[in-house]
mmCIF file of C-alpha atoms and ligand atoms in Angstrom:
data_model
loop_
_atom_site.group_PDB
_atom_site.id
_atom_site.type_symbol
_atom_site.label_atom_id
_atom_site.label_comp_id
_atom_site.label_asym_id
_atom_site.label_seq_id
_atom_site.Cartn_x
_atom_site.Cartn_y
_atom_site.Cartn_z
ATOM 1 C CA MET A 242 0.043 -0.193 -0.241
ATOM 2 C CA THR A 243 1.035 3.456 -0.827
ATOM 3 C CA ASP A 244 2.857 5.368 1.931
ATOM 4 C CA ARG A 245 0.701 8.578 2.896
ATOM 5 C CA TYR A 246 1.692 11.854 4.239
ATOM 6 C CA ALA A 247 -0.219 14.975 4.928
ATOM 7 C CA VAL A 248 0.053 18.500 6.008
ATOM 8 C CA ILE A 249 -2.158 19.359 8.685
ATOM 9 C CA GLY A 250 -3.436 22.748 9.520
ATOM 10 C CA ASN A 251 -6.324 25.244 9.678
ATOM 11 C CA PRO A 252 -6.398 27.100 7.198
ATOM 12 C CA VAL A 253 -4.458 24.529 4.980
ATOM 13 C CA ALA A 254 -5.935 25.275 1.351
ATOM 14 C CA HIS A 255 -3.192 27.526 0.489
ATOM 15 C CA SER A 256 -0.277 25.090 1.545
ATOM 16 C CA LYS A 257 2.283 24.210 -1.256
ATOM 17 C CA SER A 258 3.587 21.068 0.627
ATOM 18 C CA PRO A 259 1.063 18.629 -1.575
ATOM 19 C CA TRP A 260 2.997 20.159 -4.882
ATOM 20 C CA ILE A 261 6.342 20.613 -3.401
ATOM 21 C CA HIS A 262 6.585 16.700 -1.667
ATOM 22 C CA GLY A 263 4.850 15.502 -5.148
ATOM 23 C CA GLU A 264 7.964 17.096 -7.040
ATOM 24 C CA PHE A 265 10.321 15.785 -4.668
ATOM 25 C CA ALA A 266 8.829 12.248 -4.849
ATOM 26 C CA ARG A 267 8.889 12.019 -8.535
ATOM 27 C CA ALA A 268 12.613 13.168 -8.810
ATOM 28 C CA THR A 269 13.486 10.508 -6.062
ATOM 29 C CA ARG A 270 11.232 7.940 -7.346
ATOM 30 C CA GLN A 271 9.673 7.238 -3.901
ATOM 31 C CA ASP A 272 6.166 5.871 -4.079
ATOM 32 C CA ILE A 273 4.032 8.260 -1.589
ATOM 33 C CA GLU A 274 0.918 10.494 -1.698
ATOM 34 C CA TYR A 275 0.556 13.896 0.044
ATOM 35 C CA VAL A 276 -2.434 15.613 0.967
ATOM 36 C CA ARG A 277 -4.113 18.423 2.619
ATOM 37 C CA ILE A 278 -5.985 18.347 5.624
ATOM 38 C CA GLU A 279 -8.131 20.880 7.564
ATOM 39 C CA ALA A 280 -8.355 19.879 11.143
ATOM 40 C CA PRO A 281 -11.268 21.482 13.497
ATOM 41 C CA LEU A 282 -9.504 23.893 15.929
ATOM 42 C CA ASP A 283 -10.513 21.444 18.662
ATOM 43 C CA GLY A 284 -9.719 18.231 16.974
ATOM 44 C CA PHE A 285 -5.986 18.078 16.297
ATOM 45 C CA GLU A 286 -5.267 14.677 17.755
ATOM 46 C CA ARG A 287 -8.359 13.192 16.497
ATOM 47 C CA THR A 288 -7.279 14.123 13.194
ATOM 48 C CA VAL A 289 -3.884 12.796 13.380
ATOM 49 C CA GLU A 290 -5.202 9.349 14.658
ATOM 50 C CA GLU A 291 -7.538 8.981 11.910
ATOM 51 C CA PHE A 292 -4.963 9.454 9.338
ATOM 52 C CA ARG A 293 -2.614 7.484 11.251
ATOM 53 C CA ARG A 294 -5.421 4.878 10.853
ATOM 54 C CA ALA A 295 -5.460 5.576 7.490
ATOM 55 C CA ASN A 296 -1.586 4.223 6.748
ATOM 56 C CA GLY A 297 -0.549 7.744 7.463
ATOM 57 C CA LYS A 298 3.328 7.605 8.067
ATOM 58 C CA GLY A 299 3.986 11.346 8.739
ATOM 59 C CA ALA A 300 2.593 14.531 8.585
ATOM 60 C CA ASN A 301 4.242 18.248 8.240
ATOM 61 C CA VAL A 302 2.001 20.733 11.206
ATOM 62 C CA THR A 303 1.169 24.119 10.626
ATOM 63 C CA LEU A 304 -0.729 27.011 12.147
ATOM 64 C CA PRO A 305 -2.155 26.898 14.520
ATOM 65 C CA PHE A 306 -1.146 23.352 15.771
ATOM 66 C CA LYS A 307 2.820 23.193 15.989
ATOM 67 C CA GLU A 308 2.478 23.152 19.816
ATOM 68 C CA ALA A 309 -0.176 20.685 20.007
ATOM 69 C CA ALA A 310 2.258 18.581 17.717
ATOM 70 C CA SER A 311 5.046 19.017 20.409
ATOM 71 C CA ARG A 312 2.588 17.657 22.801
ATOM 72 C CA TYR A 313 1.231 14.650 20.711
ATOM 73 C CA SER A 314 4.974 13.362 19.990
ATOM 74 C CA THR A 315 6.235 10.652 22.453
ATOM 75 C CA GLU A 316 9.850 11.441 21.407
ATOM 76 C CA LEU A 317 11.556 14.728 20.456
ATOM 77 C CA SER A 318 14.298 16.019 18.447
ATOM 78 C CA ALA A 319 16.297 18.674 20.743
ATOM 79 C CA GLY A 320 15.765 21.276 18.174
ATOM 80 C CA ALA A 321 11.868 20.723 18.754
ATOM 81 C CA ARG A 322 12.240 20.476 22.465
ATOM 82 C CA LEU A 323 13.839 23.970 22.436
ATOM 83 C CA ALA A 324 11.279 25.298 20.165
ATOM 84 C CA GLY A 325 8.361 23.694 21.832
ATOM 85 C CA ALA A 326 6.832 23.474 18.686
ATOM 86 C CA VAL A 327 7.118 20.462 15.960
ATOM 87 C CA ASN A 328 6.348 21.218 12.072
ATOM 88 C CA THR A 329 7.220 17.314 11.406
ATOM 89 C CA LEU A 330 5.668 14.254 12.611
ATOM 90 C CA ALA A 331 7.213 10.772 12.109
ATOM 91 C CA PHE A 332 5.011 7.727 12.712
ATOM 92 C CA GLY A 333 6.724 4.541 13.900
ATOM 93 C CA PRO A 334 6.069 1.354 15.340
ATOM 94 C CA SER A 335 7.122 2.502 18.731
ATOM 95 C CA GLY A 336 6.033 6.147 18.593
ATOM 96 C CA VAL A 337 5.640 9.382 17.015
ATOM 97 C CA ARG A 338 8.826 11.448 16.670
ATOM 98 C CA GLY A 339 8.517 15.153 16.534
ATOM 99 C CA GLU A 340 11.094 17.598 14.573
ATOM 100 C CA ASN A 341 11.220 20.836 13.590
ATOM 101 C CA THR A 342 12.586 21.808 10.335
ATOM 102 C CA ASP A 343 11.950 25.457 10.235
ATOM 103 C CA GLY A 344 15.382 26.471 11.644
ATOM 104 C CA SER A 345 17.323 24.021 9.355
ATOM 105 C CA GLY A 346 15.613 24.792 6.128
ATOM 106 C CA LEU A 347 15.865 28.488 7.086
ATOM 107 C CA LEU A 348 19.670 28.149 7.885
ATOM 108 C CA ARG A 349 20.269 26.059 4.515
ATOM 109 C CA ASP A 350 18.524 28.707 2.077
ATOM 110 C CA LEU A 351 20.978 31.033 3.970
ATOM 111 C CA ALA A 352 23.584 29.406 3.304
ATOM 112 C CA VAL A 353 23.462 27.514 0.367
ATOM 113 C CA ASN A 354 21.376 29.447 -1.644
ATOM 114 C CA LEU A 355 21.920 32.929 -0.587
ATOM 115 C CA GLY A 356 25.605 32.202 0.001
ATOM 116 C CA PHE A 357 25.076 34.088 3.568
ATOM 117 C CA ALA A 358 27.590 32.867 6.330
ATOM 118 C CA VAL A 359 25.496 33.549 9.777
ATOM 119 C CA ARG A 360 28.837 32.938 12.105
ATOM 120 C CA GLY A 361 29.956 35.999 13.697
ATOM 121 C CA GLN A 362 26.929 38.261 12.422
ATOM 122 C CA THR A 363 24.743 40.672 14.086
ATOM 123 C CA VAL A 364 20.910 39.149 13.772
ATOM 124 C CA LEU A 365 17.825 40.843 14.004
ATOM 125 C CA VAL A 366 14.785 39.129 14.151
ATOM 126 C CA LEU A 367 11.475 40.495 13.879
ATOM 127 C CA GLY A 368 8.661 38.649 15.789
ATOM 128 C CA ALA A 369 8.221 36.323 18.500
ATOM 129 C CA GLY A 370 5.882 34.099 17.485
ATOM 130 C CA GLY A 371 5.965 30.196 16.357
ATOM 131 C CA ALA A 372 8.582 30.698 13.547
ATOM 132 C CA VAL A 373 10.843 32.353 15.717
ATOM 133 C CA ARG A 374 10.787 29.597 18.010
ATOM 134 C CA GLY A 375 11.995 27.100 15.396
ATOM 135 C CA ILE A 376 14.768 29.150 13.865
ATOM 136 C CA VAL A 377 16.365 31.134 16.923
ATOM 137 C CA GLY A 378 18.228 27.762 18.226
ATOM 138 C CA PRO A 379 19.482 26.967 14.628
ATOM 139 C CA LEU A 380 20.976 30.046 14.517
ATOM 140 C CA ALA A 381 22.492 30.684 17.920
ATOM 141 C CA GLU A 382 23.921 27.136 17.276
ATOM 142 C CA SER A 383 25.510 28.520 13.788
ATOM 143 C CA GLY A 384 27.311 30.734 15.601
ATOM 144 C CA ALA A 385 25.748 34.011 14.715
ATOM 145 C CA GLY A 386 27.384 36.884 17.108
ATOM 146 C CA LYS A 387 24.642 38.686 18.201
ATOM 147 C CA ILE A 388 20.801 37.836 17.921
ATOM 148 C CA VAL A 389 18.546 40.681 18.969
ATOM 149 C CA LEU A 390 14.992 39.271 19.075
ATOM 150 C CA ALA A 391 12.466 42.562 18.869
ATOM 151 C CA ASN A 392 8.745 42.121 19.138
ATOM 152 C CA ARG A 393 5.399 44.401 19.269
ATOM 153 C CA THR A 394 4.345 42.490 22.296
ATOM 154 C CA VAL A 395 7.606 42.877 23.899
ATOM 155 C CA SER A 396 6.973 40.582 26.939
ATOM 156 C CA LYS A 397 6.942 37.503 24.377
ATOM 157 C CA ALA A 398 10.442 38.479 23.113
ATOM 158 C CA HIS A 399 11.782 38.712 26.556
ATOM 159 C CA GLU A 400 10.313 35.166 27.600
ATOM 160 C CA LEU A 401 11.317 33.611 24.485
ATOM 161 C CA VAL A 402 15.269 34.834 25.520
ATOM 162 C CA GLN A 403 14.838 33.914 29.162
ATOM 163 C CA ARG A 404 13.540 30.201 28.071
ATOM 164 C CA MET A 405 16.205 29.561 25.234
ATOM 165 C CA ALA A 406 19.169 30.877 27.297
ATOM 166 C CA PHE A 407 21.522 31.689 24.258
ATOM 167 C CA PRO A 408 24.174 33.945 25.478
ATOM 168 C CA VAL A 409 24.576 35.529 22.440
ATOM 169 C CA LEU A 410 20.469 36.545 22.744
ATOM 170 C CA GLU A 411 19.056 39.731 23.673
ATOM 171 C CA ALA A 412 15.268 40.841 23.409
ATOM 172 C CA CYS A 413 13.651 44.574 23.132
ATOM 173 C CA GLY A 414 10.914 46.719 21.482
ATOM 174 C CA TYR A 415 11.060 48.122 18.419
ATOM 175 C CA GLU A 416 11.788 51.768 19.361
ATOM 176 C CA ALA A 417 15.054 50.108 21.113
ATOM 177 C CA LEU A 418 16.200 49.570 17.617
ATOM 178 C CA ASP A 419 16.812 53.155 16.507
ATOM 179 C CA GLY A 420 20.257 53.461 15.732
ATOM 180 C CA ARG A 421 21.427 50.148 15.423
ATOM 181 C CA SER A 422 22.350 48.277 12.365
ATOM 182 C CA PHE A 423 22.445 44.496 11.603
ATOM 183 C CA ASP A 424 24.275 42.050 8.709
ATOM 184 C CA LEU A 425 20.974 39.752 8.554
ATOM 185 C CA ILE A 426 17.780 41.355 9.462
ATOM 186 C CA LEU A 427 14.543 38.590 9.149
ATOM 187 C CA ASN A 428 10.910 39.668 9.294
ATOM 188 C CA ALA A 429 9.004 36.848 11.181
ATOM 189 C CA THR A 430 6.249 39.150 11.836
ATOM 190 C CA SER A 431 3.040 38.410 9.884
ATOM 191 C CA THR A 432 2.473 41.869 8.667
ATOM 192 C CA GLY A 433 3.519 40.572 4.970
ATOM 193 C CA LEU A 434 0.635 38.297 5.014
ATOM 194 C CA HIS A 435 -1.906 40.578 5.637
ATOM 195 C CA GLY A 436 -0.517 43.807 3.816
ATOM 196 C CA GLU A 437 -0.146 45.581 7.188
ATOM 197 C CA ALA A 438 2.816 47.897 8.048
ATOM 198 C CA LEU A 439 5.606 46.871 10.552
ATOM 199 C CA VAL A 440 7.159 50.096 12.079
ATOM 200 C CA VAL A 441 11.181 49.444 12.496
ATOM 201 C CA PRO A 442 13.766 52.528 12.257
ATOM 202 C CA PRO A 443 15.045 52.476 9.036
ATOM 203 C CA SER A 444 18.787 52.341 10.854
ATOM 204 C CA ILE A 445 18.436 48.623 10.979
ATOM 205 C CA PHE A 446 19.252 47.941 7.498
ATOM 206 C CA ARG A 447 23.383 48.383 7.409
ATOM 207 C CA LYS A 448 24.480 48.790 3.726
ATOM 208 C CA GLY A 449 25.212 45.361 1.824
ATOM 209 C CA ALA A 450 23.025 43.647 4.712
ATOM 210 C CA LEU A 451 20.806 40.773 3.678
ATOM 211 C CA ALA A 452 16.892 41.476 4.589
ATOM 212 C CA TYR A 453 14.985 37.989 4.696
ATOM 213 C CA GLU A 454 11.201 38.283 4.594
ATOM 214 C CA LEU A 455 9.774 34.877 5.985
ATOM 215 C CA VAL A 456 6.849 35.315 3.794
ATOM 216 C CA TYR A 457 6.914 34.484 0.488
ATOM 217 C CA GLY A 458 5.428 34.973 -3.265
ATOM 218 C CA ARG A 459 5.062 38.580 -2.732
ATOM 219 C CA VAL A 460 6.687 42.064 -2.516
ATOM 220 C CA THR A 461 6.030 43.054 1.151
ATOM 221 C CA ALA A 462 6.440 46.774 2.933
ATOM 222 C CA PHE A 463 9.369 45.109 4.671
ATOM 223 C CA LEU A 464 11.239 44.114 1.531
ATOM 224 C CA GLU A 465 10.468 47.351 -0.312
ATOM 225 C CA MET A 466 11.998 49.582 3.180
ATOM 226 C CA ALA A 467 15.086 47.189 3.024
ATOM 227 C CA GLN A 468 15.342 47.536 -0.659
ATOM 228 C CA ALA A 469 15.105 51.595 -0.411
ATOM 229 C CA HIS A 470 17.875 51.515 2.524
ATOM 230 C CA GLY A 471 20.276 49.630 0.385
ATOM 231 C CA ALA A 472 19.823 46.088 1.786
ATOM 232 C CA ALA A 473 19.859 42.971 -0.477
ATOM 233 C CA THR A 474 16.641 41.022 -0.098
ATOM 234 C CA ALA A 475 14.985 37.388 -0.112
ATOM 235 C CA ASP A 476 12.000 36.014 0.358
ATOM 236 C CA GLY A 477 11.072 32.678 2.101
ATOM 237 C CA ILE A 478 10.471 30.540 -0.361
ATOM 238 C CA GLY A 479 14.010 28.941 -0.360
ATOM 239 C CA MET A 480 13.000 28.354 3.243
ATOM 240 C CA LEU A 481 9.739 26.537 2.437
ATOM 241 C CA VAL A 482 11.097 24.098 0.056
ATOM 242 C CA GLU A 483 14.467 23.716 2.271
ATOM 243 C CA GLN A 484 12.233 22.457 5.219
ATOM 244 C CA ALA A 485 9.993 20.651 3.163
ATOM 245 C CA ALA A 486 13.586 18.802 1.885
ATOM 246 C CA ASP A 487 14.327 17.911 5.709
ATOM 247 C CA SER A 488 11.070 16.471 6.628
ATOM 248 C CA PHE A 489 10.899 14.636 3.337
ATOM 249 C CA ARG A 490 14.495 13.272 4.218
ATOM 250 C CA LEU A 491 13.509 12.215 7.913
ATOM 251 C CA TRP A 492 10.628 10.254 6.672
ATOM 252 C CA ARG A 493 12.097 8.761 3.320
ATOM 253 C CA GLY A 494 15.873 8.797 4.158
ATOM 254 C CA VAL A 495 16.724 10.771 1.030
ATOM 255 C CA ARG A 496 17.184 14.310 0.851
ATOM 256 C CA PRO A 497 15.915 15.826 -2.439
ATOM 257 C CA GLU A 498 17.601 18.508 -4.759
ATOM 258 C CA THR A 499 15.616 21.662 -4.181
ATOM 259 C CA ALA A 500 17.222 24.306 -6.908
ATOM 260 C CA SER A 501 14.789 23.586 -9.413
ATOM 261 C CA VAL A 502 11.611 23.219 -7.328
ATOM 262 C CA ILE A 503 12.334 26.681 -5.681
ATOM 263 C CA ALA A 504 13.047 28.038 -9.189
ATOM 264 C CA ALA A 505 9.605 26.555 -10.391
ATOM 265 C CA LEU A 506 7.571 28.033 -7.367
ATOM 266 C CA ARG A 507 9.488 31.524 -8.022
ATOM 267 C CA LYS A 508 8.370 31.108 -11.592
ATOM 268 C CA ALA A 509 4.736 30.225 -10.581
HETATM 269 P P1 NAP B 245 2.479 33.972 14.620
HETATM 270 O O1 NAP B 245 2.862 32.792 15.536
HETATM 271 O O2 NAP B 245 1.163 34.140 14.399
HETATM 272 O O3 NAP B 245 3.295 35.518 15.410
HETATM 273 C C1 NAP B 245 3.276 36.661 14.441
HETATM 274 C C2 NAP B 245 4.399 37.362 14.796
HETATM 275 O O4 NAP B 245 4.107 38.763 14.281
HETATM 276 C C3 NAP B 245 4.037 37.938 16.414
HETATM 277 O O5 NAP B 245 5.354 38.181 16.878
HETATM 278 C C4 NAP B 245 3.208 39.246 16.133
HETATM 279 O O6 NAP B 245 3.560 40.038 17.262
HETATM 280 C C5 NAP B 245 3.821 39.808 14.719
HETATM 281 N N1 NAP B 245 2.677 40.788 14.387
HETATM 282 C C6 NAP B 245 1.541 40.352 13.735
HETATM 283 N N2 NAP B 245 0.862 41.666 13.288
HETATM 284 C C7 NAP B 245 1.802 42.381 13.734
HETATM 285 C C8 NAP B 245 2.059 44.198 13.230
HETATM 286 N N3 NAP B 245 0.816 44.681 12.593
HETATM 287 N N4 NAP B 245 3.069 44.493 13.679
HETATM 288 C C9 NAP B 245 4.146 44.284 14.177
HETATM 289 N N5 NAP B 245 4.134 42.623 14.323
HETATM 290 C C10 NAP B 245 3.091 41.841 13.987
HETATM 291 O O7 NAP B 245 3.162 33.377 13.343
HETATM 292 P P2 NAP B 245 4.667 32.924 13.165
HETATM 293 O O8 NAP B 245 4.064 30.955 12.898
HETATM 294 O O9 NAP B 245 5.297 32.927 13.783
HETATM 295 O O10 NAP B 245 4.565 33.072 11.547
HETATM 296 C C11 NAP B 245 5.131 34.411 11.080
HETATM 297 C C12 NAP B 245 5.097 34.497 9.489
HETATM 298 O O11 NAP B 245 6.332 33.867 8.925
HETATM 299 C C13 NAP B 245 4.092 34.275 9.032
HETATM 300 O O12 NAP B 245 3.324 35.039 7.907
HETATM 301 C C14 NAP B 245 4.435 33.139 8.579
HETATM 302 O O13 NAP B 245 3.371 32.705 6.963
HETATM 303 C C15 NAP B 245 5.766 32.899 7.914
HETATM 304 N N6 NAP B 245 6.403 31.588 8.084
HETATM 305 C C16 NAP B 245 7.164 31.106 6.817
HETATM 306 C C17 NAP B 245 7.997 29.548 7.030
HETATM 307 C C18 NAP B 245 8.635 29.617 5.361
HETATM 308 O O14 NAP B 245 9.213 28.377 5.260
HETATM 309 N N7 NAP B 245 8.762 30.573 4.367
HETATM 310 C C19 NAP B 245 7.636 29.083 7.806
HETATM 311 C C20 NAP B 245 6.962 29.198 8.855
HETATM 312 C C21 NAP B 245 6.439 30.724 9.085
HETATM 313 P P3 NAP B 245 2.773 40.323 18.438
HETATM 314 O O15 NAP B 245 3.291 38.943 19.547
HETATM 315 O O16 NAP B 245 3.179 41.627 19.332
HETATM 316 O O17 NAP B 245 1.526 39.670 18.500
#
């Protein structure tokens, strides 16, 4: 019987994961099926159990269930434990392994696709939601010289910094960024998704810096501001595909080639 995989979220209709995993399966000649499943907001566990009974072997998990997926896992990778959030579940005979590939996907996009080495660099992360929980640990472990977490709700940035306890981490609000500049600026807020403005001081964009928008497929106000202040820019398509490739490798033991999938998504 064909092994089945899914992306589980709410909403999930917009997800590009079925197409991406379909391309990976074709390229690596793996016989799998990958579907979208919208779980009721109060029914994540029930939905996963049903999927496992229907020959589900693994699942990607997206908003708003990444924390529920962490609780559902019987075994967590170190990264998923640190993040308190899981985006990849693998179902095995002995239980459920939870992983978080958001951070590894971002790091690979930066290093391999964009040629940006994080080691020793000053990094500003805007936001303190689920995505940030997944990316801060890998950024710190890659040797970033300084990582500043800035969030609209400042207390959330402070809580995260306290919980993660990397010496290079610092938390603040957006006003405290005035006059400071960074080598890498990551927009991990959802402002780009909703066409909202992000009120940050333009000083954050050092000339020659890389400004990275996690939202993909659109020119956001953040990207326009970064370009106007001399920063190079990138959106989150590379991260999306690389985190998917890491999930695929965990499930199937083979890491697919990603460049052609990223190029095809950009074209679309
Ligand atoms: P989330 O948990 O809902 O967090 C949203 C964040 O955005 C919070 O820090 C929130 O600040 C901030 N925010 C929302 N509206 C704002 C505004 N008007 N001004 C300033 N800050 C605002 O979302 P998430 O899961 O972290 O995801 C964040 C974004 O990353 C999403 O757009 C998602 O699509 C994208 N993402 C992309 C990838 C990829 O592979 N490319 C992977 C994961 C996520 P408060 O705490 O103050 O509310």
